[in-house]
Amino acid sequence: MLTAGSLSDAELDRVCVVLVRARNPNNIGAVARAMHDFGFGRLRVVNEFTVPFEAARSAVDASEVLANAVACASVAEAVGDCTLVVGTTAVGERDLQHELLTLADAAPRIRAELRRGDGVKSGCVALLFGSEKTGLSNEELSHCDWLLTIPMREVAGLRHPSMNLGQAVAVCLYELVRAYWPARLGEADEPNAAVEMRVASVEVERLTALLHEVLEETGYTRHHPANSDAAHVRRLLRRMGVDANDAPVWMGILRQVLWKVRGADSRQD
């Protein structure tokens, strides 16, 4: 028998649902209702305009989720305290530059991240959902460690099948909370969690800015502009998998490089 509630209250509280450029209040309400029904409470909304939470009429019994929702000015701000950021995509014809998993394969990895730590305070896990019309942009995806997709039935004449925003969030959250029956699967549900401490996204942003500064000072950006924009550098750092112990070391190395380069430039002047 499959049962719900496979995550503890503390683990549920570490999950942040981040809506990027969601425009329809009813969709936001549907997301809040799904979060309430499955036990999640952290909702963050990234938008250039004030989000009309009071107009989210479909948020039945989810007033607390909406009351505690946080409006953020950018994706970087929304995921700053997160150690794992997972973006959602319908894929389509996009040229993705991230590891892509189906929801069924992604859920155990997310649960493993939520369950590890052994008493050590860990950051949040963010699930990013893009706008109803365009999904997440490439720049927004650059904040993600990897991506998940919900497989959809291909329909003739429909180029990019995708779910309604509220439905997509509900399906993803259900997959996270449902408990597998290991005896039926023949193996344990969760993969072995890595022992290293994942770095918070705010530290990834600091590293991104510092590395970009080094690239500018050394002239790399002039010779290789296509490889030097912030989104590209951010994706590179996330693929490297820098952990919390390594981040300050890399910061020190990059600052030393900057000091040396700037010192050499001043001597030449």
CSV table of C-alpha atoms in Angstrom, one decimal:
chain,number,residue,atom,x,y,z
A,1,MET,CA,0.0,0.0,0.0
A,2,LEU,CA,1.3,3.5,-0.8
A,3,THR,CA,0.9,6.1,1.8
A,4,ALA,CA,1.4,9.9,1.9
A,5,GLY,CA,3.4,11.9,4.3
A,6,SER,CA,6.9,10.4,3.7
A,7,LEU,CA,8.6,13.7,4.8
A,8,SER,CA,8.8,15.0,8.3
A,9,ASP,CA,7.5,18.5,9.3
A,10,ALA,CA,11.0,19.8,9.3
A,11,GLU,CA,11.7,18.4,5.9
A,12,LEU,CA,8.5,19.8,4.5
A,13,ASP,CA,9.4,23.2,5.9
A,14,ARG,CA,12.7,23.2,3.9
A,15,VAL,CA,10.9,23.1,0.6
A,16,CYS,CA,10.3,26.4,-1.2
A,17,VAL,CA,8.0,26.7,-4.2
A,18,VAL,CA,9.1,29.6,-6.3
A,19,LEU,CA,6.8,31.0,-9.0
A,20,VAL,CA,8.6,33.1,-11.6
A,21,ARG,CA,6.5,35.7,-13.5
A,22,ALA,CA,3.2,33.9,-12.7
A,23,ARG,CA,0.5,36.3,-13.9
A,24,ASN,CA,-2.8,34.7,-13.2
A,25,PRO,CA,-4.0,35.1,-9.5
A,26,ASN,CA,-6.1,32.0,-9.8
A,27,ASN,CA,-3.1,30.0,-10.8
A,28,ILE,CA,-1.2,31.3,-7.8
A,29,GLY,CA,-4.2,30.4,-5.7
A,30,ALA,CA,-4.2,26.8,-7.1
A,31,VAL,CA,-0.6,26.5,-6.3
A,32,ALA,CA,-1.2,27.7,-2.7
A,33,ARG,CA,-4.0,25.2,-2.3
A,34,ALA,CA,-1.9,22.3,-3.5
A,35,MET,CA,0.9,23.3,-1.1
A,36,HIS,CA,-1.6,23.4,1.8
A,37,ASP,CA,-3.1,20.0,0.9
A,38,PHE,CA,0.3,18.3,0.8
A,39,GLY,CA,1.8,20.1,3.9
A,40,PHE,CA,4.1,22.7,2.3
A,41,GLY,CA,4.1,26.3,3.5
A,42,ARG,CA,6.9,28.3,1.8
A,43,LEU,CA,5.7,30.1,-1.3
A,44,ARG,CA,7.9,32.7,-3.0
A,45,VAL,CA,6.8,34.7,-6.0
A,46,VAL,CA,9.2,36.5,-8.4
A,47,ASN,CA,7.6,39.3,-10.3
A,48,GLU,CA,8.2,42.8,-11.6
A,49,PHE,CA,4.8,44.0,-10.4
A,50,THR,CA,2.9,43.6,-7.1
A,51,VAL,CA,1.3,40.2,-6.9
A,52,PRO,CA,-2.4,40.3,-6.2
A,53,PHE,CA,-2.5,37.6,-3.6
A,54,GLU,CA,-5.9,38.7,-2.4
A,55,ALA,CA,-7.4,37.9,-5.8
A,56,ALA,CA,-6.3,34.2,-5.6
A,57,ARG,CA,-9.8,32.9,-5.2
A,58,SER,CA,-8.9,29.3,-5.9
A,59,ALA,CA,-6.8,29.1,-2.8
A,60,VAL,CA,-9.4,27.3,-0.8
A,61,ASP,CA,-8.2,26.7,2.8
A,62,ALA,CA,-4.8,28.0,1.9
A,63,SER,CA,-5.0,31.5,3.4
A,64,GLU,CA,-2.0,30.8,5.6
A,65,VAL,CA,0.2,29.9,2.7
A,66,LEU,CA,-0.8,33.1,0.9
A,67,ALA,CA,-0.4,35.2,4.0
A,68,ASN,CA,3.1,34.0,4.5
A,69,ALA,CA,4.1,34.2,0.8
A,70,VAL,CA,7.2,36.2,0.0
A,71,ALA,CA,7.4,38.6,-3.0
A,72,CYS,CA,11.0,38.6,-4.4
A,73,ALA,CA,12.6,41.0,-6.9
A,74,SER,CA,14.7,38.3,-8.6
A,75,VAL,CA,15.4,34.6,-8.8
A,76,ALA,CA,18.7,35.1,-7.0
A,77,GLU,CA,16.9,36.7,-4.1
A,78,ALA,CA,14.2,33.9,-4.0
A,79,VAL,CA,16.8,31.1,-3.9
A,80,GLY,CA,19.5,32.8,-1.9
A,81,ASP,CA,19.1,30.5,1.2
A,82,CYS,CA,18.7,27.3,-0.9
A,83,THR,CA,21.3,24.6,-1.2
A,84,LEU,CA,19.5,22.8,-4.0
A,85,VAL,CA,17.6,24.6,-6.8
A,86,VAL,CA,15.6,22.5,-9.2
A,87,GLY,CA,13.9,24.0,-12.2
A,88,THR,CA,10.9,22.6,-14.1
A,89,THR,CA,10.6,22.6,-17.8
A,90,ALA,CA,8.4,21.2,-20.5
A,91,VAL,CA,11.6,20.9,-22.7
A,92,GLY,CA,10.0,21.4,-26.1
A,93,GLU,CA,12.7,22.3,-28.6
A,94,ARG,CA,14.9,24.1,-26.1
A,95,ASP,CA,18.7,23.5,-26.0
A,96,LEU,CA,19.1,22.8,-22.3
A,97,GLN,CA,22.5,23.1,-20.6
A,98,HIS,CA,21.6,21.2,-17.4
A,99,GLU,CA,21.1,17.6,-16.4
A,100,LEU,CA,17.4,16.7,-17.0
A,101,LEU,CA,15.5,14.1,-15.0
A,102,THR,CA,11.9,13.0,-15.2
A,103,LEU,CA,9.9,13.7,-12.0
A,104,ALA,CA,9.9,10.1,-11.0
A,105,ASP,CA,13.7,10.1,-11.0
A,106,ALA,CA,14.1,13.6,-9.6
A,107,ALA,CA,11.9,13.1,-6.5
A,108,PRO,CA,14.2,10.6,-4.7
A,109,ARG,CA,17.1,12.9,-5.2
A,110,ILE,CA,15.2,15.8,-3.7
A,111,ARG,CA,14.0,13.7,-0.8
A,112,ALA,CA,17.6,12.6,-0.2
A,113,GLU,CA,18.7,16.2,0.0
A,114,LEU,CA,15.9,17.0,2.4
A,115,ARG,CA,16.8,14.1,4.7
A,116,ARG,CA,20.5,14.5,4.9
A,117,GLY,CA,22.4,16.7,7.4
A,118,ASP,CA,22.4,14.6,10.6
A,119,GLY,CA,21.5,17.5,12.8
A,120,VAL,CA,23.6,20.1,10.8
A,121,LYS,CA,21.4,23.0,9.8
A,122,SER,CA,20.8,22.8,6.1
A,123,GLY,CA,19.5,25.2,3.6
A,124,CYS,CA,16.2,25.1,1.8
A,125,VAL,CA,15.4,23.3,-1.5
A,126,ALA,CA,13.7,25.4,-4.2
A,127,LEU,CA,11.4,24.1,-6.9
A,128,LEU,CA,11.2,26.8,-9.7
A,129,PHE,CA,8.2,27.1,-11.9
A,130,GLY,CA,8.1,29.5,-14.8
A,131,SER,CA,5.4,31.7,-16.2
A,132,GLU,CA,2.2,30.2,-17.7
A,133,LYS,CA,3.1,31.2,-21.3
A,134,THR,CA,6.9,30.9,-21.6
A,135,GLY,CA,8.2,28.9,-18.7
A,136,LEU,CA,11.6,29.7,-17.2
A,137,SER,CA,14.1,31.7,-19.3
A,138,ASN,CA,17.7,30.6,-19.9
A,139,GLU,CA,18.9,33.2,-17.4
A,140,GLU,CA,16.4,32.0,-14.8
A,141,LEU,CA,17.4,28.4,-15.5
A,142,SER,CA,21.1,29.3,-14.8
A,143,HIS,CA,20.2,29.5,-11.1
A,144,CYS,CA,19.3,25.8,-11.1
A,145,ASP,CA,21.5,22.8,-10.2
A,146,TRP,CA,19.5,20.6,-12.5
A,147,LEU,CA,16.0,20.3,-14.1
A,148,LEU,CA,13.0,18.1,-13.9
A,149,THR,CA,10.2,17.5,-16.4
A,150,ILE,CA,6.8,15.8,-16.2
A,151,PRO,CA,6.5,13.5,-19.1
A,152,MET,CA,3.5,14.3,-21.2
A,153,ARG,CA,1.7,12.4,-23.9
A,154,GLU,CA,2.5,13.7,-27.4
A,155,VAL,CA,-0.5,15.0,-29.2
A,156,ALA,CA,-0.6,15.6,-32.9
A,157,GLY,CA,-0.7,19.3,-33.7
A,158,LEU,CA,0.5,20.3,-30.3
A,159,ARG,CA,4.2,21.3,-30.3
A,160,HIS,CA,4.9,21.7,-26.6
A,161,PRO,CA,2.5,19.8,-24.3
A,162,SER,CA,2.6,21.2,-20.8
A,163,MET,CA,0.5,21.2,-17.7
A,164,ASN,CA,-1.4,24.1,-16.1
A,165,LEU,CA,0.8,25.8,-13.5
A,166,GLY,CA,-1.3,24.7,-10.5
A,167,GLN,CA,-1.5,21.1,-11.8
A,168,ALA,CA,2.3,20.9,-12.4
A,169,VAL,CA,3.0,22.1,-8.8
A,170,ALA,CA,0.4,19.7,-7.4
A,171,VAL,CA,1.9,16.7,-9.3
A,172,CYS,CA,5.5,17.6,-8.2
A,173,LEU,CA,4.5,18.0,-4.5
A,174,TYR,CA,2.6,14.8,-4.5
A,175,GLU,CA,5.5,12.9,-5.9
A,176,LEU,CA,7.7,14.3,-3.1
A,177,VAL,CA,5.4,13.3,-0.2
A,178,ARG,CA,4.3,9.9,-1.3
A,179,ALA,CA,6.1,7.0,0.4
A,180,TYR,CA,7.3,4.3,-1.9
A,181,TRP,CA,6.9,0.6,-1.0
A,182,PRO,CA,10.6,-0.6,-1.1
A,183,ALA,CA,9.4,-4.3,-1.2
A,184,ARG,CA,7.6,-3.6,-4.4
A,185,LEU,CA,10.4,-1.7,-6.0
A,186,GLY,CA,13.0,-4.3,-4.9
A,187,GLU,CA,15.4,-1.5,-3.7
A,188,ALA,CA,15.6,1.4,-1.3
A,189,ASP,CA,13.7,4.5,-2.3
A,190,GLU,CA,16.4,7.0,-1.7
A,191,PRO,CA,19.9,7.2,-3.2
A,192,ASN,CA,22.8,7.5,-0.8
A,193,ALA,CA,23.1,11.2,0.2
A,194,ALA,CA,26.4,12.9,-0.4
A,195,VAL,CA,28.3,13.7,2.7
A,196,GLU,CA,29.4,17.1,1.6
A,197,MET,CA,27.4,20.2,2.6
A,198,ARG,CA,25.9,21.9,-0.3
A,199,VAL,CA,26.6,25.6,-0.7
A,200,ALA,CA,23.8,28.1,-0.4
A,201,SER,CA,22.8,29.8,-3.6
A,202,VAL,CA,23.7,33.2,-2.2
A,203,GLU,CA,27.3,31.9,-2.0
A,204,VAL,CA,27.1,30.8,-5.6
A,205,GLU,CA,26.1,34.3,-6.6
A,206,ARG,CA,29.1,35.8,-4.7
A,207,LEU,CA,31.4,33.3,-6.5
A,208,THR,CA,29.8,34.1,-9.8
A,209,ALA,CA,30.4,37.8,-9.3
A,210,LEU,CA,34.0,37.4,-8.2
A,211,LEU,CA,34.8,34.9,-11.0
A,212,HIS,CA,33.3,37.3,-13.5
A,213,GLU,CA,35.5,40.1,-12.1
A,214,VAL,CA,38.6,38.0,-12.5
A,215,LEU,CA,37.6,37.3,-16.1
A,216,GLU,CA,37.2,41.0,-16.8
A,217,GLU,CA,40.5,41.9,-15.2
A,218,THR,CA,42.5,39.2,-17.1
A,219,GLY,CA,40.9,40.2,-20.4
A,220,TYR,CA,39.1,36.9,-20.9
A,221,THR,CA,35.8,38.6,-21.4
A,222,ARG,CA,37.1,40.6,-24.3
A,223,HIS,CA,38.5,37.5,-26.1
A,224,HIS,CA,35.7,35.1,-25.2
A,225,PRO,CA,32.5,37.1,-24.6
A,226,ALA,CA,30.2,34.2,-25.4
A,227,ASN,CA,31.6,32.3,-22.4
A,228,SER,CA,31.6,35.2,-20.0
A,229,ASP,CA,28.1,36.3,-19.3
A,230,ALA,CA,26.8,35.9,-15.8
A,231,ALA,CA,24.4,33.1,-16.6
A,232,HIS,CA,27.1,31.0,-18.3
A,233,VAL,CA,29.5,31.5,-15.4
A,234,ARG,CA,26.7,30.6,-12.9
A,235,ARG,CA,25.9,27.4,-14.8
A,236,LEU,CA,29.6,26.5,-14.9
A,237,LEU,CA,29.9,26.9,-11.1
A,238,ARG,CA,26.8,24.8,-10.4
A,239,ARG,CA,28.0,22.0,-12.7
A,240,MET,CA,31.3,22.0,-10.7
A,241,GLY,CA,29.3,21.2,-7.6
A,242,VAL,CA,31.2,23.5,-5.2
A,243,ASP,CA,30.3,22.5,-1.6
A,244,ALA,CA,30.1,24.7,1.5
A,245,ASN,CA,33.6,23.8,2.6
A,246,ASP,CA,35.1,24.6,-0.8
A,247,ALA,CA,33.3,27.9,-1.4
A,248,PRO,CA,35.4,30.1,1.0
A,249,VAL,CA,38.6,28.5,-0.4
A,250,TRP,CA,37.7,29.4,-4.0
A,251,MET,CA,36.7,32.9,-2.8
A,252,GLY,CA,40.2,33.3,-1.3
A,253,ILE,CA,41.9,32.0,-4.4
A,254,LEU,CA,40.0,34.3,-6.7
A,255,ARG,CA,40.6,37.3,-4.5
A,256,GLN,CA,44.3,36.5,-4.5
A,257,VAL,CA,44.3,36.3,-8.3
A,258,LEU,CA,42.6,39.7,-8.5
A,259,TRP,CA,45.1,41.2,-6.1
A,260,LYS,CA,48.0,39.8,-8.1
A,261,VAL,CA,46.5,40.9,-11.5
A,262,ARG,CA,45.7,44.4,-10.3
A,263,GLY,CA,49.2,44.7,-8.7
A,264,ALA,CA,50.8,43.8,-12.0
A,265,ASP,CA,48.6,46.3,-13.9
A,266,SER,CA,49.6,49.1,-11.5
A,267,ARG,CA,53.3,48.4,-11.9
A,268,GLN,CA,52.9,48.5,-15.7
A,269,ASP,CA,51.3,52.0,-15.4
